[in-house]
Amino acid sequence: MEKLAAVVLSLPFGMIFSLTGILINIIQAACFLIIWPLSKNTYRRIVGAVTEIFFLVMIFLVNWLAGLEVHLHTDLETYESIGKENALVMPNHICDADVLMMWVLAERFNCLRGARMVMKKSSKYLPIYGWANWFNGAVFLDRNWAKDEGKLKSSFQELKDFPGSFWLTIFVEGTRMTPGKLLAAQEFAVSKGLPAPKNVLIPRTKGFVSAVQYMRPFVSAVYDVTVAVPKGHPIPSVKRFLKRQPSVVHFHIKRYATKGLPESDEGVAQWCKDRFVVKDAMLEEFRANDTFEGKEIRDFRIPPKKSLIVH
């Protein structure tokens, strides 16, 4: 009975998602065939505006149907910079809904149109969702450095003349957290004489290093995002959202200027690893206190230009 109720509740959203998504894919494909050969930036502006509608449909599911409760913890300098500059976003990967939650965060700061993701290649072939992201300039990886290195470099360079500011989110752990993957990460850390993590996986730094080194001239900052769920609350998931079950999530964001990062590849890699050691300690403290240290911004919605679906 519960499964039937979940299906019935998700049907209206499924219809909206499918009809809107198919229409958006058709518009994106037409723009790719007609406008892209004439003007890359005109294509980006039009497709960005169209894709934003698709993202807003997804955010409608998370915000209104499922009632996601979001808390933000950051300092004033970071808060005043978010959404006003090009940035790399480096969150921990806790669940299958992380992409959706990063879109929610981007929408709150009125920079959803510039939100880009580094995603696994298999996502590209998913109708509607994968195609929408491909047309919109997402970066898809094989998770094989020999194949991905050149692809990443060309994708990063494509963003150099991006019209407007953008976020590029990289899940440097490479996969979402599960008990089995955490155990494997702990065993690997012990074998290498590294600190054994309790709440994160060990980052795979090659892609992050490439992003920093190639985009440092036109990307102002790295946003180190730590995502946490309070005790007694379930981990968010796409399934929970579809079943209209509420979730609570806390974001801690710290801005680091790219000009302040180490110059060498090895230095950037070690900086990333060090940040995940700190992130792990922060999450351990969050588990004890159900909050992050520092200021919580209770109302952090930047007035959006348009969002009739969400509001």
PDB file of N, CA, C and O in Angstrom, residues 1 70 76-77 79 81 94 103 111-113 123 166 168 181 185 189 194 202 210 212 231 240 258 300 306:
ATOM      1  N   MET A   1       0.835  -1.208   0.000  1.00  0.00           N
ATOM      2  CA  MET A   1       0.000   0.000   0.000  1.00  0.00           C
ATOM      3  C   MET A   1       0.873   1.263   0.000  1.00  0.00           C
ATOM      4  O   MET A   1       0.577   2.247  -0.680  1.00  0.00           O
ATOM      5  N   VAL A  70      17.045  23.658   4.607  1.00  0.00           N
ATOM      6  CA  VAL A  70      18.456  23.952   4.356  1.00  0.00           C
ATOM      7  C   VAL A  70      18.984  24.953   5.373  1.00  0.00           C
ATOM      8  O   VAL A  70      18.341  25.980   5.633  1.00  0.00           O
ATOM      9  N   LEU A  76      31.220  35.997   6.737  1.00  0.00           N
ATOM     10  CA  LEU A  76      30.666  37.117   5.976  1.00  0.00           C
ATOM     11  C   LEU A  76      31.377  37.298   4.639  1.00  0.00           C
ATOM     12  O   LEU A  76      30.733  37.559   3.619  1.00  0.00           O
ATOM     13  N   GLU A  77      32.695  37.136   4.607  1.00  0.00           N
ATOM     14  CA  GLU A  77      33.451  37.304   3.358  1.00  0.00           C
ATOM     15  C   GLU A  77      32.991  36.300   2.315  1.00  0.00           C
ATOM     16  O   GLU A  77      32.767  36.642   1.142  1.00  0.00           O
ATOM     17  N   TYR A  79      30.099  34.657   2.263  1.00  0.00           N
ATOM     18  CA  TYR A  79      28.698  34.909   1.957  1.00  0.00           C
ATOM     19  C   TYR A  79      28.538  36.021   0.920  1.00  0.00           C
ATOM     20  O   TYR A  79      27.718  35.923   0.002  1.00  0.00           O
ATOM     21  N   SER A  81      30.629  36.893  -1.344  1.00  0.00           N
ATOM     22  CA  SER A  81      31.263  36.578  -2.626  1.00  0.00           C
ATOM     23  C   SER A  81      30.478  35.565  -3.446  1.00  0.00           C
ATOM     24  O   SER A  81      30.557  35.563  -4.679  1.00  0.00           O
ATOM     25  N   ILE A  94      27.571  12.732  -0.189  1.00  0.00           N
ATOM     26  CA  ILE A  94      26.931  11.911   0.829  1.00  0.00           C
ATOM     27  C   ILE A  94      25.815  11.020   0.300  1.00  0.00           C
ATOM     28  O   ILE A  94      25.456  10.039   0.949  1.00  0.00           O
ATOM     29  N   TRP A 103      22.098  22.164  -6.802  1.00  0.00           N
ATOM     30  CA  TRP A 103      21.245  23.070  -7.589  1.00  0.00           C
ATOM     31  C   TRP A 103      20.403  23.936  -6.658  1.00  0.00           C
ATOM     32  O   TRP A 103      20.211  25.129  -6.928  1.00  0.00           O
ATOM     33  N   CYS A 111      22.385  31.921  -8.886  1.00  0.00           N
ATOM     34  CA  CYS A 111      23.395  31.606  -9.904  1.00  0.00           C
ATOM     35  C   CYS A 111      23.168  30.207 -10.479  1.00  0.00           C
ATOM     36  O   CYS A 111      24.115  29.532 -10.876  1.00  0.00           O
ATOM     37  N   LEU A 112      21.915  29.793 -10.521  1.00  0.00           N
ATOM     38  CA  LEU A 112      21.573  28.473 -11.037  1.00  0.00           C
ATOM     39  C   LEU A 112      21.933  28.338 -12.507  1.00  0.00           C
ATOM     40  O   LEU A 112      22.364  27.281 -12.956  1.00  0.00           O
ATOM     41  N   ARG A 113      21.770  29.418 -13.261  1.00  0.00           N
ATOM     42  CA  ARG A 113      22.022  29.352 -14.703  1.00  0.00           C
ATOM     43  C   ARG A 113      23.481  29.039 -15.009  1.00  0.00           C
ATOM     44  O   ARG A 113      23.786  28.437 -16.038  1.00  0.00           O
ATOM     45  N   SER A 123      25.954   9.066 -17.073  1.00  0.00           N
ATOM     46  CA  SER A 123      24.822   9.991 -16.903  1.00  0.00           C
ATOM     47  C   SER A 123      24.433  10.666 -18.204  1.00  0.00           C
ATOM     48  O   SER A 123      23.275  11.040 -18.398  1.00  0.00           O
ATOM     49  N   PHE A 166      30.055  31.456 -13.299  1.00  0.00           N
ATOM     50  CA  PHE A 166      29.668  30.045 -13.245  1.00  0.00           C
ATOM     51  C   PHE A 166      30.235  29.388 -11.991  1.00  0.00           C
ATOM     52  O   PHE A 166      31.208  29.846 -11.403  1.00  0.00           O
ATOM     53  N   LEU A 168      31.523  25.449 -11.058  1.00  0.00           N
ATOM     54  CA  LEU A 168      31.811  24.103 -11.540  1.00  0.00           C
ATOM     55  C   LEU A 168      31.996  23.211 -10.316  1.00  0.00           C
ATOM     56  O   LEU A 168      32.956  23.365  -9.561  1.00  0.00           O
ATOM     57  N   LYS A 181      32.252   1.604   1.159  1.00  0.00           N
ATOM     58  CA  LYS A 181      33.293   2.448   0.558  1.00  0.00           C
ATOM     59  C   LYS A 181      34.119   3.150   1.631  1.00  0.00           C
ATOM     60  O   LYS A 181      35.320   3.357   1.462  1.00  0.00           O
ATOM     61  N   ALA A 185      38.130   2.882   2.193  1.00  0.00           N
ATOM     62  CA  ALA A 185      38.966   4.086   2.308  1.00  0.00           C
ATOM     63  C   ALA A 185      39.815   4.041   3.576  1.00  0.00           C
ATOM     64  O   ALA A 185      40.989   4.441   3.567  1.00  0.00           O
ATOM     65  N   ALA A 189      43.837   4.019   3.729  1.00  0.00           N
ATOM     66  CA  ALA A 189      44.568   5.044   4.486  1.00  0.00           C
ATOM     67  C   ALA A 189      45.558   4.405   5.451  1.00  0.00           C
ATOM     68  O   ALA A 189      46.714   4.846   5.547  1.00  0.00           O
ATOM     69  N   LEU A 194      48.226   7.053   6.260  1.00  0.00           N
ATOM     70  CA  LEU A 194      47.471   8.308   6.243  1.00  0.00           C
ATOM     71  C   LEU A 194      46.423   8.308   7.345  1.00  0.00           C
ATOM     72  O   LEU A 194      46.058   7.239   7.867  1.00  0.00           O
ATOM     73  N   ILE A 202      38.605   9.248   0.696  1.00  0.00           N
ATOM     74  CA  ILE A 202      39.873   9.897   0.338  1.00  0.00           C
ATOM     75  C   ILE A 202      39.732  10.514  -1.054  1.00  0.00           C
ATOM     76  O   ILE A 202      39.328   9.835  -2.003  1.00  0.00           O
ATOM     77  N   SER A 210      43.915  19.449 -12.022  1.00  0.00           N
ATOM     78  CA  SER A 210      43.801  19.932 -13.406  1.00  0.00           C
ATOM     79  C   SER A 210      42.879  21.144 -13.479  1.00  0.00           C
ATOM     80  O   SER A 210      43.183  22.134 -14.160  1.00  0.00           O
ATOM     81  N   VAL A 212      42.131  23.361 -11.098  1.00  0.00           N
ATOM     82  CA  VAL A 212      42.763  24.533 -10.484  1.00  0.00           C
ATOM     83  C   VAL A 212      43.833  25.113 -11.397  1.00  0.00           C
ATOM     84  O   VAL A 212      43.881  26.328 -11.640  1.00  0.00           O
ATOM     85  N   LYS A 231      21.681  14.366  13.501  1.00  0.00           N
ATOM     86  CA  LYS A 231      21.294  13.083  14.092  1.00  0.00           C
ATOM     87  C   LYS A 231      19.767  12.950  14.106  1.00  0.00           C
ATOM     88  O   LYS A 231      19.055  13.919  14.344  1.00  0.00           O
ATOM     89  N   ARG A 240      13.435   9.453  -1.460  1.00  0.00           N
ATOM     90  CA  ARG A 240      12.720  10.177  -0.409  1.00  0.00           C
ATOM     91  C   ARG A 240      12.031  11.404  -0.994  1.00  0.00           C
ATOM     92  O   ARG A 240      10.902  11.722  -0.631  1.00  0.00           O
ATOM     93  N   THR A 258      41.821  31.309  -5.329  1.00  0.00           N
ATOM     94  CA  THR A 258      42.705  30.431  -6.087  1.00  0.00           C
ATOM     95  C   THR A 258      44.134  30.964  -6.136  1.00  0.00           C
ATOM     96  O   THR A 258      45.085  30.186  -6.197  1.00  0.00           O
ATOM     97  N   PHE A 300      19.241  33.178   3.625  1.00  0.00           N
ATOM     98  CA  PHE A 300      20.309  33.434   2.659  1.00  0.00           C
ATOM     99  C   PHE A 300      19.816  33.352   1.224  1.00  0.00           C
ATOM    100  O   PHE A 300      20.562  33.105   0.316  1.00  0.00           O
ATOM    101  N   LYS A 306      13.711  35.301 -11.447  1.00  0.00           N
ATOM    102  CA  LYS A 306      12.428  34.680 -11.776  1.00  0.00           C
ATOM    103  C   LYS A 306      12.456  33.255 -11.269  1.00  0.00           C
ATOM    104  O   LYS A 306      13.457  32.555 -11.385  1.00  0.00           O
TER     105      LYS A 306
END
